[in-house]
XYZ file of C-alpha atoms in Angstrom:
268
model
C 290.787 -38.241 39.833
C 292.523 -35.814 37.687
C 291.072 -32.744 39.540
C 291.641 -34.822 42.808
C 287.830 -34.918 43.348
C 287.409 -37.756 46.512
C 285.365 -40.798 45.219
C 283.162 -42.718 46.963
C 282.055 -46.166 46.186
C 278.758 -47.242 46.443
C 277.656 -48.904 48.964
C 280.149 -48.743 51.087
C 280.585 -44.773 51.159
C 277.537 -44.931 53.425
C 279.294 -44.478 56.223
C 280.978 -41.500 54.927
C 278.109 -39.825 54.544
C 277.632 -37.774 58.031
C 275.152 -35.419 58.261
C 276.464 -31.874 57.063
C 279.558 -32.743 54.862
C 277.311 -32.349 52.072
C 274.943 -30.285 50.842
C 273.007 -32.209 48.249
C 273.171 -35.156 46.259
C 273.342 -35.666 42.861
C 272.597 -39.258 40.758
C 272.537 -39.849 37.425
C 271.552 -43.337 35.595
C 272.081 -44.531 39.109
C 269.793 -47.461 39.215
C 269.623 -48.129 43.030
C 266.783 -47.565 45.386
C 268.442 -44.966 47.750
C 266.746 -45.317 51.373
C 265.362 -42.414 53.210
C 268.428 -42.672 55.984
C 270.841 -41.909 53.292
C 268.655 -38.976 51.679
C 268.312 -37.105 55.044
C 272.081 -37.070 55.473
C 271.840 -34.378 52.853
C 270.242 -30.948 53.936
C 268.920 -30.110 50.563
C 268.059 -33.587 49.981
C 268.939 -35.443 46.532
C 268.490 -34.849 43.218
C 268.631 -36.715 40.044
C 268.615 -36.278 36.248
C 266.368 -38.553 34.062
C 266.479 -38.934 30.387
C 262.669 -38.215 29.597
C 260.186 -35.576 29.832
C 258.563 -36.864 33.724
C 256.029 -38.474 34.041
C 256.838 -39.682 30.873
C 259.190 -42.626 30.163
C 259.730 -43.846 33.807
C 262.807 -46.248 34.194
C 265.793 -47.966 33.273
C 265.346 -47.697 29.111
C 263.739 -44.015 28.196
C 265.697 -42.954 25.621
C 265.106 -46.579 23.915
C 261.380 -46.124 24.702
C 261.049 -42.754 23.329
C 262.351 -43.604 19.565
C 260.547 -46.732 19.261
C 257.329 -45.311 20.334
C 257.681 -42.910 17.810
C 257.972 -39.610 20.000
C 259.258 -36.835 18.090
C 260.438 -35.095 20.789
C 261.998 -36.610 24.377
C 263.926 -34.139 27.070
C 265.382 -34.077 30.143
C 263.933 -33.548 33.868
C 265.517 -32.820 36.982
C 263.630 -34.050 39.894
C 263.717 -35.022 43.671
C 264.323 -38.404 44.549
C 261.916 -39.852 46.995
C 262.721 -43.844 48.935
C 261.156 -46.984 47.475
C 260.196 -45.425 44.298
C 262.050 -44.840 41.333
C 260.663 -41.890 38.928
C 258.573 -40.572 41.316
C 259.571 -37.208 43.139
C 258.679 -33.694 42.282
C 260.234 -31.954 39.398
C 262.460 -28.895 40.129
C 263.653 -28.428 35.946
C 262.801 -30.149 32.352
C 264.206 -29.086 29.149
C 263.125 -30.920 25.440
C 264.902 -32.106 22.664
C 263.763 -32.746 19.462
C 264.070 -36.710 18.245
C 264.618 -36.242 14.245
C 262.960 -38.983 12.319
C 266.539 -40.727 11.309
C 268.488 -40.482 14.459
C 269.476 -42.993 16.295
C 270.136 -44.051 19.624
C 273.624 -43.155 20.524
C 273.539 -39.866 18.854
C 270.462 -38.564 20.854
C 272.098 -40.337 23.963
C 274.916 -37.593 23.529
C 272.674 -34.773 22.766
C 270.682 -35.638 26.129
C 273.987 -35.745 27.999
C 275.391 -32.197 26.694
C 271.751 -30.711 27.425
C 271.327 -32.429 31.297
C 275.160 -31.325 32.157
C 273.964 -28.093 31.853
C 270.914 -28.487 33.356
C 272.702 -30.092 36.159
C 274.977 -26.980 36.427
C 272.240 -24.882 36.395
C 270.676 -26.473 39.293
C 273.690 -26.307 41.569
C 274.666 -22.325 40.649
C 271.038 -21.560 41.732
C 270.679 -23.688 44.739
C 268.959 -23.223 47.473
C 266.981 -21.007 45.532
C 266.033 -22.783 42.814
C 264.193 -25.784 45.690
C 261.374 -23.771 45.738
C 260.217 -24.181 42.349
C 259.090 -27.899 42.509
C 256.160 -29.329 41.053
C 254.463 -32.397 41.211
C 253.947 -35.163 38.291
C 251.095 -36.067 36.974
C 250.475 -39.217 37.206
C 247.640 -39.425 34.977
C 250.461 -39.207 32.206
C 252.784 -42.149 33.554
C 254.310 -44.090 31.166
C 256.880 -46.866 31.433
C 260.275 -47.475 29.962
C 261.242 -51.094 31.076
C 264.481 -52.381 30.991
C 265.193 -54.289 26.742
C 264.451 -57.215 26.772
C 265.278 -60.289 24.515
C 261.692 -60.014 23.489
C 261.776 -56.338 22.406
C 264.261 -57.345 19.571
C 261.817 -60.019 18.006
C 260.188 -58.045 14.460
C 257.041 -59.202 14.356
C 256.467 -59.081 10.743
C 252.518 -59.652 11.281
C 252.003 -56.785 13.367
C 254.559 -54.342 12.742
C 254.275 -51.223 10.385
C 257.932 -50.633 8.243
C 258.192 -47.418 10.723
C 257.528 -49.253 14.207
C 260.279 -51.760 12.408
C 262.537 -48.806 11.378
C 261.918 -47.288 14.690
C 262.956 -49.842 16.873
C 265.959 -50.180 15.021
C 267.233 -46.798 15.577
C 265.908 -47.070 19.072
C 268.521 -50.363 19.698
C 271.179 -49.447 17.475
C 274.365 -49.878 18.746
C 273.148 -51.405 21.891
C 271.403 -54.737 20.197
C 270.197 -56.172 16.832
C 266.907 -56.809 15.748
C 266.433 -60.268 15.540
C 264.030 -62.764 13.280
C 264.151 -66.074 11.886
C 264.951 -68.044 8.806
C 263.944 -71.362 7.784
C 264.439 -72.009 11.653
C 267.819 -70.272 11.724
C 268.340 -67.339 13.693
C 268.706 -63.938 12.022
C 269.871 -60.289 12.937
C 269.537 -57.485 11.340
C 272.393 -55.462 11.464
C 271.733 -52.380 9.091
C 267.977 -50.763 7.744
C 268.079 -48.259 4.451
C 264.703 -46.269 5.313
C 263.643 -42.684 3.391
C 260.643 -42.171 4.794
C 257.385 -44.681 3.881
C 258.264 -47.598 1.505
C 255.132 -48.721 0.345
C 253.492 -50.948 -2.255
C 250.826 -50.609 -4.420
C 247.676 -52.777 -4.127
C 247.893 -54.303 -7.512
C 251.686 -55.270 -6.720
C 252.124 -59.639 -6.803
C 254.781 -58.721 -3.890
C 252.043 -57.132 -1.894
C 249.875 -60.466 -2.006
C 252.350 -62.611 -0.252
C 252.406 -62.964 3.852
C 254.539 -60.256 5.878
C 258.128 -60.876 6.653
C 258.353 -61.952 2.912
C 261.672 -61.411 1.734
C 263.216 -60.553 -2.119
C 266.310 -59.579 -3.144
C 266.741 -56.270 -5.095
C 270.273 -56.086 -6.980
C 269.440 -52.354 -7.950
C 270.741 -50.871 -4.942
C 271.886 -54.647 -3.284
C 269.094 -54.770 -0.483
C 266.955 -57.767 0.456
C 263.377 -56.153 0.415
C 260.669 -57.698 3.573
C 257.240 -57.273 3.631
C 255.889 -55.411 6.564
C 251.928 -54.909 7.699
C 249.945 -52.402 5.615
C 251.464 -53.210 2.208
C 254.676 -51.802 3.384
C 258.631 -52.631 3.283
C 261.914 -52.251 4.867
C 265.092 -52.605 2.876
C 267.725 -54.429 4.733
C 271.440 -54.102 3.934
C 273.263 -56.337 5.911
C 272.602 -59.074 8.334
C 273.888 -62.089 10.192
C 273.364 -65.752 10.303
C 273.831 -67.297 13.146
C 277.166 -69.246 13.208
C 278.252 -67.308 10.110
C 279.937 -63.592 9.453
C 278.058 -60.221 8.819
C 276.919 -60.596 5.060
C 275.597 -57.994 2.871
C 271.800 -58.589 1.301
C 273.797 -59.609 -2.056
C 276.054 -62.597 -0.078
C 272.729 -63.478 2.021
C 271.118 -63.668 -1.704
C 273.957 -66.257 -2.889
C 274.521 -68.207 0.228
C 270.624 -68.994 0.421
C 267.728 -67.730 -1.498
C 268.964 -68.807 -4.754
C 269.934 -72.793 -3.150
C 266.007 -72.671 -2.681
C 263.283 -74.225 -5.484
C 261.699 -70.893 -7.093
C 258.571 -72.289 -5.857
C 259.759 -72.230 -1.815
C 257.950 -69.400 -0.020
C 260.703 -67.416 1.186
C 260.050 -65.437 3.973
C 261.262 -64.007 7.922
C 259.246 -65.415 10.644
């Protein structure tokens, strides 16, 4: 609006889309099927810009996807769009961007966005050129970023590594907590302390109980939980449900120590 740039809501600008009045179209986290009589209104066809490095991470969540698998790099692609199929067209650019092991969601969110609005203006200065240099995916390297679901937040303290715990935090910060359980209450897990591997030695008593076993450390005011392979996240804060954001120190007060020393204390 401020550079009086018409809008056009979707779906009803459909009709304001004769053939001719534009060249090409452009989406971007668009999330709608777009129908072939709506892509031939444009001569150069449409276009749009995907967080991920196509064929990889196809869908709604791949920035999500991409930290909590672990990838230590992710990207973005411009490609065609094709009818029924989302993901799916020919890819005309791709550029990559380095995940660090520490950031998190939000920040790589931005750095995708500054790289792809470049991309994007790339694409336009050098159109129609640039429509000749399509290729196709491979689709023997399709992988799938689903939209997060409830179930993605559940730690499962049996099966999950401290990193693939760590990871999926950073991959859902900001967006939604990680959630476990307490003595049948529910938990989330608002903030991880993580420097690299925390891991325990063999021959530690700690090491001997079940995963998601929880202790609280007053050196540095974290409540420590047992993860698969011997190893440990520290958690800093958290929430009960019904109750405020407490530190590990006020979780500590308010229930580990109103349990007999003998309890088993532990996430599920």
């Amino acid at each position: 609006m401020d550079h009086k740039i018409p809008l056009h809501n979707w779906p009803s600008c459909v009709d304001d889309l004769n053939i001719g009045r534009f060249n090409i179209g452009i989406v971007v986290s668009f999330g709608y099927l777009i129908p072939s009589k709506i892509i031939s209104k444009f001569p150069m066809g449409m276009i749009n810009l995907h967080a991920s490095l196509l064929p990889r991470w196809r869908g709604a969540a791949p920035i999500v996807h991409a930290i909590a698998n672990g990838d230590d790099k992710t990207g973005v692609s411009i490609m065609k769009i094709e009818p029924k199929h989302f993901d799916i067209g020919d890819i005309l650019y791709q550029e990559e961007v380095l995940i660090d092991n520490h950031i998190l969601m939000p920040e790589l969110f931005k750095n995708l966005a500054e790289v792809g609005s470049k991309l994007i203006i790339k694409t336009v200065q050098n159109c129609p050129e640039c429509f000749n240099k399509f290729t196709k995916q491979n689709d023997l390297l399709v992988s799938y970023a689903p939209k997060i679901s409830l179930e993605m937040t559940e730690i499962k303290w049996q099966t999950m590594t401290a990193k693939k715990i760590y990871n999926l935090y950073r991959a859902l910060y900001g967006y939604k907590s990680l959630s476990t359980k307490f003595r049948n209450l529910n938990i989330k897990i608002i903030e991880i302390s993580f420097k690299d591997f925390f891991i325990l030695g063999e021959e530690d008593s700690f090491s001997k109980q079940r995963c998601g076993s929880i202790k609280y450390c007053k050196e540095d005011d974290t409540m420590i939980v047992l993860c698969k392979h011997f190893e440990y996240i520290k958690v800093k804060k958290l929430k009960v449900e019904g109750k405020k954001i407490m530190t590990a120190a006020e979780f500590n007060n308010g229930f580990l120590k109103k349990l007999n020393e003998r309890e088993l204390l532990y996430f599920e």
